[in-house]
XYZ file of C-alpha atoms in Angstrom:
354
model
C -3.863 1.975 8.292
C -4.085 4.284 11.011
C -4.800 2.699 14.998
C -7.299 5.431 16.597
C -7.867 5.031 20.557
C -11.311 6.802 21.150
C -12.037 7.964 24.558
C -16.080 7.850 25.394
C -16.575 7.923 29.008
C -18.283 11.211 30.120
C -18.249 12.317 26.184
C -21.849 13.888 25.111
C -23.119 11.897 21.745
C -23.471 14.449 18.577
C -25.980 14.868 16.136
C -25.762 14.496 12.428
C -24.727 17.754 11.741
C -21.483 17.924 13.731
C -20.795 15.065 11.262
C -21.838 11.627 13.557
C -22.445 9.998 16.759
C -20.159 8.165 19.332
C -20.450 4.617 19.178
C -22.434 3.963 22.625
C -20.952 6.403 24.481
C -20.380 6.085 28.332
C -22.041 7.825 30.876
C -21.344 7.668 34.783
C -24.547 5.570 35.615
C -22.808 3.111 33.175
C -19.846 2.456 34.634
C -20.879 2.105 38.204
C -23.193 -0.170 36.612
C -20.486 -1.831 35.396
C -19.196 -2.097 38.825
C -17.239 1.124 38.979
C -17.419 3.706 41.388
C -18.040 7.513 39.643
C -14.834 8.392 41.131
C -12.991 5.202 39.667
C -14.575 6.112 36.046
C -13.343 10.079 36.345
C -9.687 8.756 37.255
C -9.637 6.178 34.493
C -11.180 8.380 31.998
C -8.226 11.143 33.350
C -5.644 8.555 32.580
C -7.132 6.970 29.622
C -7.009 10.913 28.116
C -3.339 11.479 29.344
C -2.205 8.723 28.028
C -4.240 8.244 24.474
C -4.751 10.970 23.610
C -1.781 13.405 24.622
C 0.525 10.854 24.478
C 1.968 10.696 27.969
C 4.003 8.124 29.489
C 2.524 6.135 32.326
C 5.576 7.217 34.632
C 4.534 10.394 34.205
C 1.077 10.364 34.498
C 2.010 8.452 37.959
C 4.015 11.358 38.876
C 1.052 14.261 37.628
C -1.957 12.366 39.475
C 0.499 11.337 42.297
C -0.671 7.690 42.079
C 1.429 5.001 41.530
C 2.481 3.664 37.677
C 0.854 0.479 38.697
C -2.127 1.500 39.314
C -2.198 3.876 36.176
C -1.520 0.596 34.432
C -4.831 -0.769 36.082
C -6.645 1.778 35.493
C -5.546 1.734 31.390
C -5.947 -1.919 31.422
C -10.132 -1.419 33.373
C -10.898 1.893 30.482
C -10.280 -0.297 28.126
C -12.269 -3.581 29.582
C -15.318 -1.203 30.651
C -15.717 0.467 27.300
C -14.547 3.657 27.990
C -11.280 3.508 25.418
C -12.559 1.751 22.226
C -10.117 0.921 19.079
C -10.934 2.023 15.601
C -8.829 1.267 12.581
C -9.098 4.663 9.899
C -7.975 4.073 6.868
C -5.839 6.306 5.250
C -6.728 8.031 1.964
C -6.079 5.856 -1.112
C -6.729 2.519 0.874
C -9.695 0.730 0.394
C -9.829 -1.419 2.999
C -13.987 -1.573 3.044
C -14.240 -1.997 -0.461
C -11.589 -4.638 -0.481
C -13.728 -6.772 2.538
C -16.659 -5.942 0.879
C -15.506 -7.702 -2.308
C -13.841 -10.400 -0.744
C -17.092 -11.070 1.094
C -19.360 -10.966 -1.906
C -17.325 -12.925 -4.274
C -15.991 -15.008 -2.042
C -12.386 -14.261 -2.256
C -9.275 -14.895 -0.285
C -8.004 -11.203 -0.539
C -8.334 -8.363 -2.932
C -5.953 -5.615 -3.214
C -7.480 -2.092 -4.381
C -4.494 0.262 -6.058
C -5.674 4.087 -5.956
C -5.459 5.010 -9.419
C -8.199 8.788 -8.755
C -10.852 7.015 -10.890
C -8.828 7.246 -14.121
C -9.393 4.884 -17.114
C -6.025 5.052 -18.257
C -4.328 1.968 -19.097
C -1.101 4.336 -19.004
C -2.356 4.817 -15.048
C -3.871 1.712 -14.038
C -0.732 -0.715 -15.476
C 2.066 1.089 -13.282
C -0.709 1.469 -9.943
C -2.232 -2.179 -10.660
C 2.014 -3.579 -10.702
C 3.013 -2.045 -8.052
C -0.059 -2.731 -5.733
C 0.621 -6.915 -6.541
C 4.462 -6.681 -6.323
C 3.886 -5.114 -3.067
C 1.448 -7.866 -2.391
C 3.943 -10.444 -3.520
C 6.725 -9.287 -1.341
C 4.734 -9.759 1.731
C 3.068 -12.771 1.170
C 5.673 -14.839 -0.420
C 6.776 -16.956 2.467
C 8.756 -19.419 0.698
C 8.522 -23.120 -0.966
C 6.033 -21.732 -2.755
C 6.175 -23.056 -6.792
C 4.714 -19.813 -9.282
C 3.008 -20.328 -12.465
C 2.945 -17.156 -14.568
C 0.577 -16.432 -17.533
C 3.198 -15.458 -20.842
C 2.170 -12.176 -21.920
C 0.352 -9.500 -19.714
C 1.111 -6.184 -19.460
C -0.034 -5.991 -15.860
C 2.121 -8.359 -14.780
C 5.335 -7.223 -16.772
C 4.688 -3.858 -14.796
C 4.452 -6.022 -11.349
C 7.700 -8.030 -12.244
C 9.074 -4.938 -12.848
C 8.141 -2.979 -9.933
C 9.582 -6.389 -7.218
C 12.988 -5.537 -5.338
C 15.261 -8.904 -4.761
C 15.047 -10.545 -1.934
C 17.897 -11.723 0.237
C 16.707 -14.808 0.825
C 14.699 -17.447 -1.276
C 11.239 -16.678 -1.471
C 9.739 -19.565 -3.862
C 11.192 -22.897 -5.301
C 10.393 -22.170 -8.947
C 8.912 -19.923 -11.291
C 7.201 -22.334 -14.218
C 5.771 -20.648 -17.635
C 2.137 -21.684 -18.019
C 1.238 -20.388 -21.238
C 3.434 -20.587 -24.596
C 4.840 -17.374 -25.627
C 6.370 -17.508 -29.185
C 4.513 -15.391 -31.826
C 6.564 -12.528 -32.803
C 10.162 -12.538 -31.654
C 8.849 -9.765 -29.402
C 6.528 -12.101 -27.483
C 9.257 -14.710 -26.455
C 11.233 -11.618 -25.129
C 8.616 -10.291 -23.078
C 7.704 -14.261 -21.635
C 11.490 -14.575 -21.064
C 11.682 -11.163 -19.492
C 8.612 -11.843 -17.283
C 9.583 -15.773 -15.902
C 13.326 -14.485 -15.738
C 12.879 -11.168 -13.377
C 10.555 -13.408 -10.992
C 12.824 -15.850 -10.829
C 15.736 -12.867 -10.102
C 13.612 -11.243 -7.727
C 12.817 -14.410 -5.710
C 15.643 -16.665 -5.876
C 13.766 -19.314 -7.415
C 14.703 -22.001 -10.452
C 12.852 -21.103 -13.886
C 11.168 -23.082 -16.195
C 10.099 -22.409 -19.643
C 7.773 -23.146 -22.348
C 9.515 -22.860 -25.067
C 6.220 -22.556 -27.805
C 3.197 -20.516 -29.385
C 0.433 -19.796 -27.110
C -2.204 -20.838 -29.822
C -1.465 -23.092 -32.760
C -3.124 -24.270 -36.102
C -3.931 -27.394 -35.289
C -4.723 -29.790 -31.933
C -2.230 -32.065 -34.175
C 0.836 -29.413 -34.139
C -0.595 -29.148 -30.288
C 0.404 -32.755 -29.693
C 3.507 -32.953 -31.514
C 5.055 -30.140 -29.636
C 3.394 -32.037 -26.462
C 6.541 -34.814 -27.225
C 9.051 -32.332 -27.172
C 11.102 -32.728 -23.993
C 11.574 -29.482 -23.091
C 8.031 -28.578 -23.550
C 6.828 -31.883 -21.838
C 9.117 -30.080 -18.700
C 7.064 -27.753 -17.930
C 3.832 -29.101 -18.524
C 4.338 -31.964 -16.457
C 5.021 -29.353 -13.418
C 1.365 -27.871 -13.746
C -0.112 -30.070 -11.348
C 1.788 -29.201 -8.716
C 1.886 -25.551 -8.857
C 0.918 -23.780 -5.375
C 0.699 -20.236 -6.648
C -1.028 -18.836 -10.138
C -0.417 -15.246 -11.339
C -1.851 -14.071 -14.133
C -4.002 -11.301 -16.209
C -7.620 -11.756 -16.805
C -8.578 -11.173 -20.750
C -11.345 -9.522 -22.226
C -12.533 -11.385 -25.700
C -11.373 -8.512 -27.142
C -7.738 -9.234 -27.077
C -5.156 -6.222 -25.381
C -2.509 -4.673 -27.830
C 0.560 -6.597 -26.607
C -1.564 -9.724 -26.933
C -2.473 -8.632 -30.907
C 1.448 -7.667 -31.018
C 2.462 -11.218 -29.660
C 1.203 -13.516 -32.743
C -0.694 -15.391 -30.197
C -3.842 -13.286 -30.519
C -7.115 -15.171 -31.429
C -8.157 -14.409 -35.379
C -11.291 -12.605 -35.752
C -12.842 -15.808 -36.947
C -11.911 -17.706 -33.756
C -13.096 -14.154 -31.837
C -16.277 -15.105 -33.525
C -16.639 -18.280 -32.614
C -16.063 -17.854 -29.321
C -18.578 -15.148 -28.835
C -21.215 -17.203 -30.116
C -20.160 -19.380 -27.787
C -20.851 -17.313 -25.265
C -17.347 -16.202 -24.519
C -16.621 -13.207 -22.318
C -13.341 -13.457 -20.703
C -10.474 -15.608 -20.244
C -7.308 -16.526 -17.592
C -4.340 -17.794 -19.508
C -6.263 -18.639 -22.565
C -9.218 -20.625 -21.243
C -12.207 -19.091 -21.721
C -15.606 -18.646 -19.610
C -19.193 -16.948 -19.950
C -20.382 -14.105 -18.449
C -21.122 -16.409 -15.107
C -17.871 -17.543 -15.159
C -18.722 -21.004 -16.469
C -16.024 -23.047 -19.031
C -16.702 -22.048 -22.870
C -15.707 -25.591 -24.591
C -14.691 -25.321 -28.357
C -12.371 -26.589 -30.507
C -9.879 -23.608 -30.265
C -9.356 -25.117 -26.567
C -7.506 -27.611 -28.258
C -5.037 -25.015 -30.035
C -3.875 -23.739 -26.759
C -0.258 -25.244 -25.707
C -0.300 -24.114 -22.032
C -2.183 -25.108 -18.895
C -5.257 -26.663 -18.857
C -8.583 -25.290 -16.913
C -8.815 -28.639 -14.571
C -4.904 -27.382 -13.792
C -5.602 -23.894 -13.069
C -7.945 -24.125 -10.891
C -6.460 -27.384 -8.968
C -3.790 -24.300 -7.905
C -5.081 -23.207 -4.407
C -3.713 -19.214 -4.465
C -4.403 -18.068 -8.057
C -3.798 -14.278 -7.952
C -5.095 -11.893 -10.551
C -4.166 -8.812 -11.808
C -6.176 -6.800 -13.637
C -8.380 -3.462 -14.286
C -10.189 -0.969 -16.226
C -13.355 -0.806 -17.944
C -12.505 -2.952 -20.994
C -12.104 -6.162 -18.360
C -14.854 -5.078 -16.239
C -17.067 -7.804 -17.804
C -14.946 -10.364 -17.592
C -13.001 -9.608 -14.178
C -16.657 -10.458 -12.762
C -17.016 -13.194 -14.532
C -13.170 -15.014 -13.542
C -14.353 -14.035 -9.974
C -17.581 -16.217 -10.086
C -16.110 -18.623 -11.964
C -13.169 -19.164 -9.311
C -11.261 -18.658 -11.628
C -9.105 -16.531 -9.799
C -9.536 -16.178 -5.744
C -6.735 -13.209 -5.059
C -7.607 -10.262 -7.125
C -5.214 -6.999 -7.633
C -7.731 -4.229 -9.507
C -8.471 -0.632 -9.116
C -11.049 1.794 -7.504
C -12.997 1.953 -9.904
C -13.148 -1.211 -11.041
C -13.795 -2.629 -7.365
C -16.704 0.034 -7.321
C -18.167 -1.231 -10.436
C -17.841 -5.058 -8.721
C -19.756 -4.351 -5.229
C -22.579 -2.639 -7.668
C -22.658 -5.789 -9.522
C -22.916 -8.322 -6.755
C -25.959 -6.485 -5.745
């Protein structure tokens, strides 16, 4: 963002068609209100201009108005108590800061981070701008000791893994898989690619969960539950500080479908009838963000909802039309409470909290 000193003493207000008005602007009847002399406000508006808004040094403004530089100092330090210079944050194009208060203020959020993606719909567009607006976000918030679940599959966050530089020092104490990621040989690749470049890119130790997302039964579920290296990682879930993770639609994405772990169509339509709109790492909610309880809950080897949302930051990243539905819904089910999205998606969000 851009800092903007604005200078009003003296300065006329303007109508709406030279594009606004000055916010209050000062007149001389003002300041010696104020308990300033007229001369007093005409020398500290003088140096408030010379220094604001053309930049020069106090020394030198000392020198031009043959005053001394403490007194110029004065005189800054009084425009700025009496109104006269008043600070305004612009934002530059492509940030959203208004949106992203607006959001976190309806929804009741921690933060939201807006990526500029020029209204496109692109999943092409929004994966690259939605991973590099949360590894940015990452990079700068990461303050260390912090201990990072990550969802398995999600192509938003493979783009944000991707788009992290290392850090010199250690930024978290582990990186822990929350959500089973055999299926296709392709899915434990992705779930090892995604735990292991975190883990590279913050110094931390990894752990895995080395097993389907979904299963056929809740008795293959508890079987693999004994496994020891399985038991690892589960065990670490309540103590988790940091969540990051996609946000599903019920319609599942085409790396999900490509991973094995995608629901069937017949558990799709159960889960709709249910009332089923959305999920975060496999558990599923309503359209107002409430728990959808069914028996394919108990097919899910991975975090549990009590878990998730025990984790105080959970951050996540997601966008585009498809999940508009049920990024509202994770955001009034706290779900989530750090959200990384895009424009438009934010746009559609403050219309819906209306």
């Amino acid at each position: 963002m851009y800092i903007r000193k604005r200078i009003d003493a003296f300065r006329p207000s303007r109508g709406p068609h030279t594009g606004g008005t000055m916010a209050n602007p000062m007149d001389a009847a003002d300041a010696v209100a104020g308990g300033f002399a007229a001369e007093d406000t005409r020398l500290m508006t003088k140096v408030a201009r010379l220094y604001h808004e053309q930049g020069i040094r106090q020394p030198e403004i000392a020198r031009r108005l043959n005053i001394s530089q403490p007194r110029v100092s004065r005189l800054l330090k009084k425009a700025v108590a009496s109104g006269i210079v008043r600070t305004t944050v612009v934002a530059p194009r492509g940030v959203f800061a208004d949106l992203e208060d607006e959001i976190e203020r309806r929804y009741g959020l921690t933060e939201v981070v807006v990526a500029d993606t020029g209204g496109e719909d692109d999943e092409f567009v929004i994966t690259p701008a939605l991973g590099a607006a949360a590894a940015f976000y990452l990079e700068t918030t990461l303050t260390g000791g912090e201990r990072i679940g990550v969802s398995s599959w999600s192509s938003t966050l493979l783009a944000t893994v991707d788009s992290m530089r290392p850090r010199s020092s250690h930024e978290c104490e582990s990186v822990v898989q929350v959500l089973g990621g055999l299926g296709q040989p392709s899915a434990q690749a992705r779930a090892t690619h995604l735990v292991g470049r975190l883990v590279q890119m913050t110094g931390a130790q990894a752990t895995y969960l080395p097993a389907p997302g979904v299963v056929t039964s809740d008795a293959t579920r508890r079987a693999l539950l004994r496994e020891d290296s399985i038991a690892q990682a589960i065990d670490a879930f309540p103590n988790l500080t940091v969540l990051l993770a996609g946000i599903g639609s019920l319609l599942p994405s085409p790396l999900l479908r490509a991973s094995g772990n995608a629901v069937s169509a017949e558990d799709e339509d159960l889960l709709r009838s249910a009332g089923a709109v959305g999920d975060v790492c496999m558990r599923y909610f309503d359209a107002e963000g409430q728990p959808v309880r069914s028996h394919f809950d108990k097919r899910i080897l991975g975090i549990e909802a009590a878990d998730l949302l025990h984790i105080p930051r959970r951050i996540g990243v997601a966008g585009g039309r498809r999940k508009h539905e049920a990024i509202r819904a994770a955001l009034l089910g706290g779900w989530i409470n750090t959200l990384v999205t895009d424009s438009a998606t934010a746009a559609y969000l403050r219309e819906a909290a209306r």
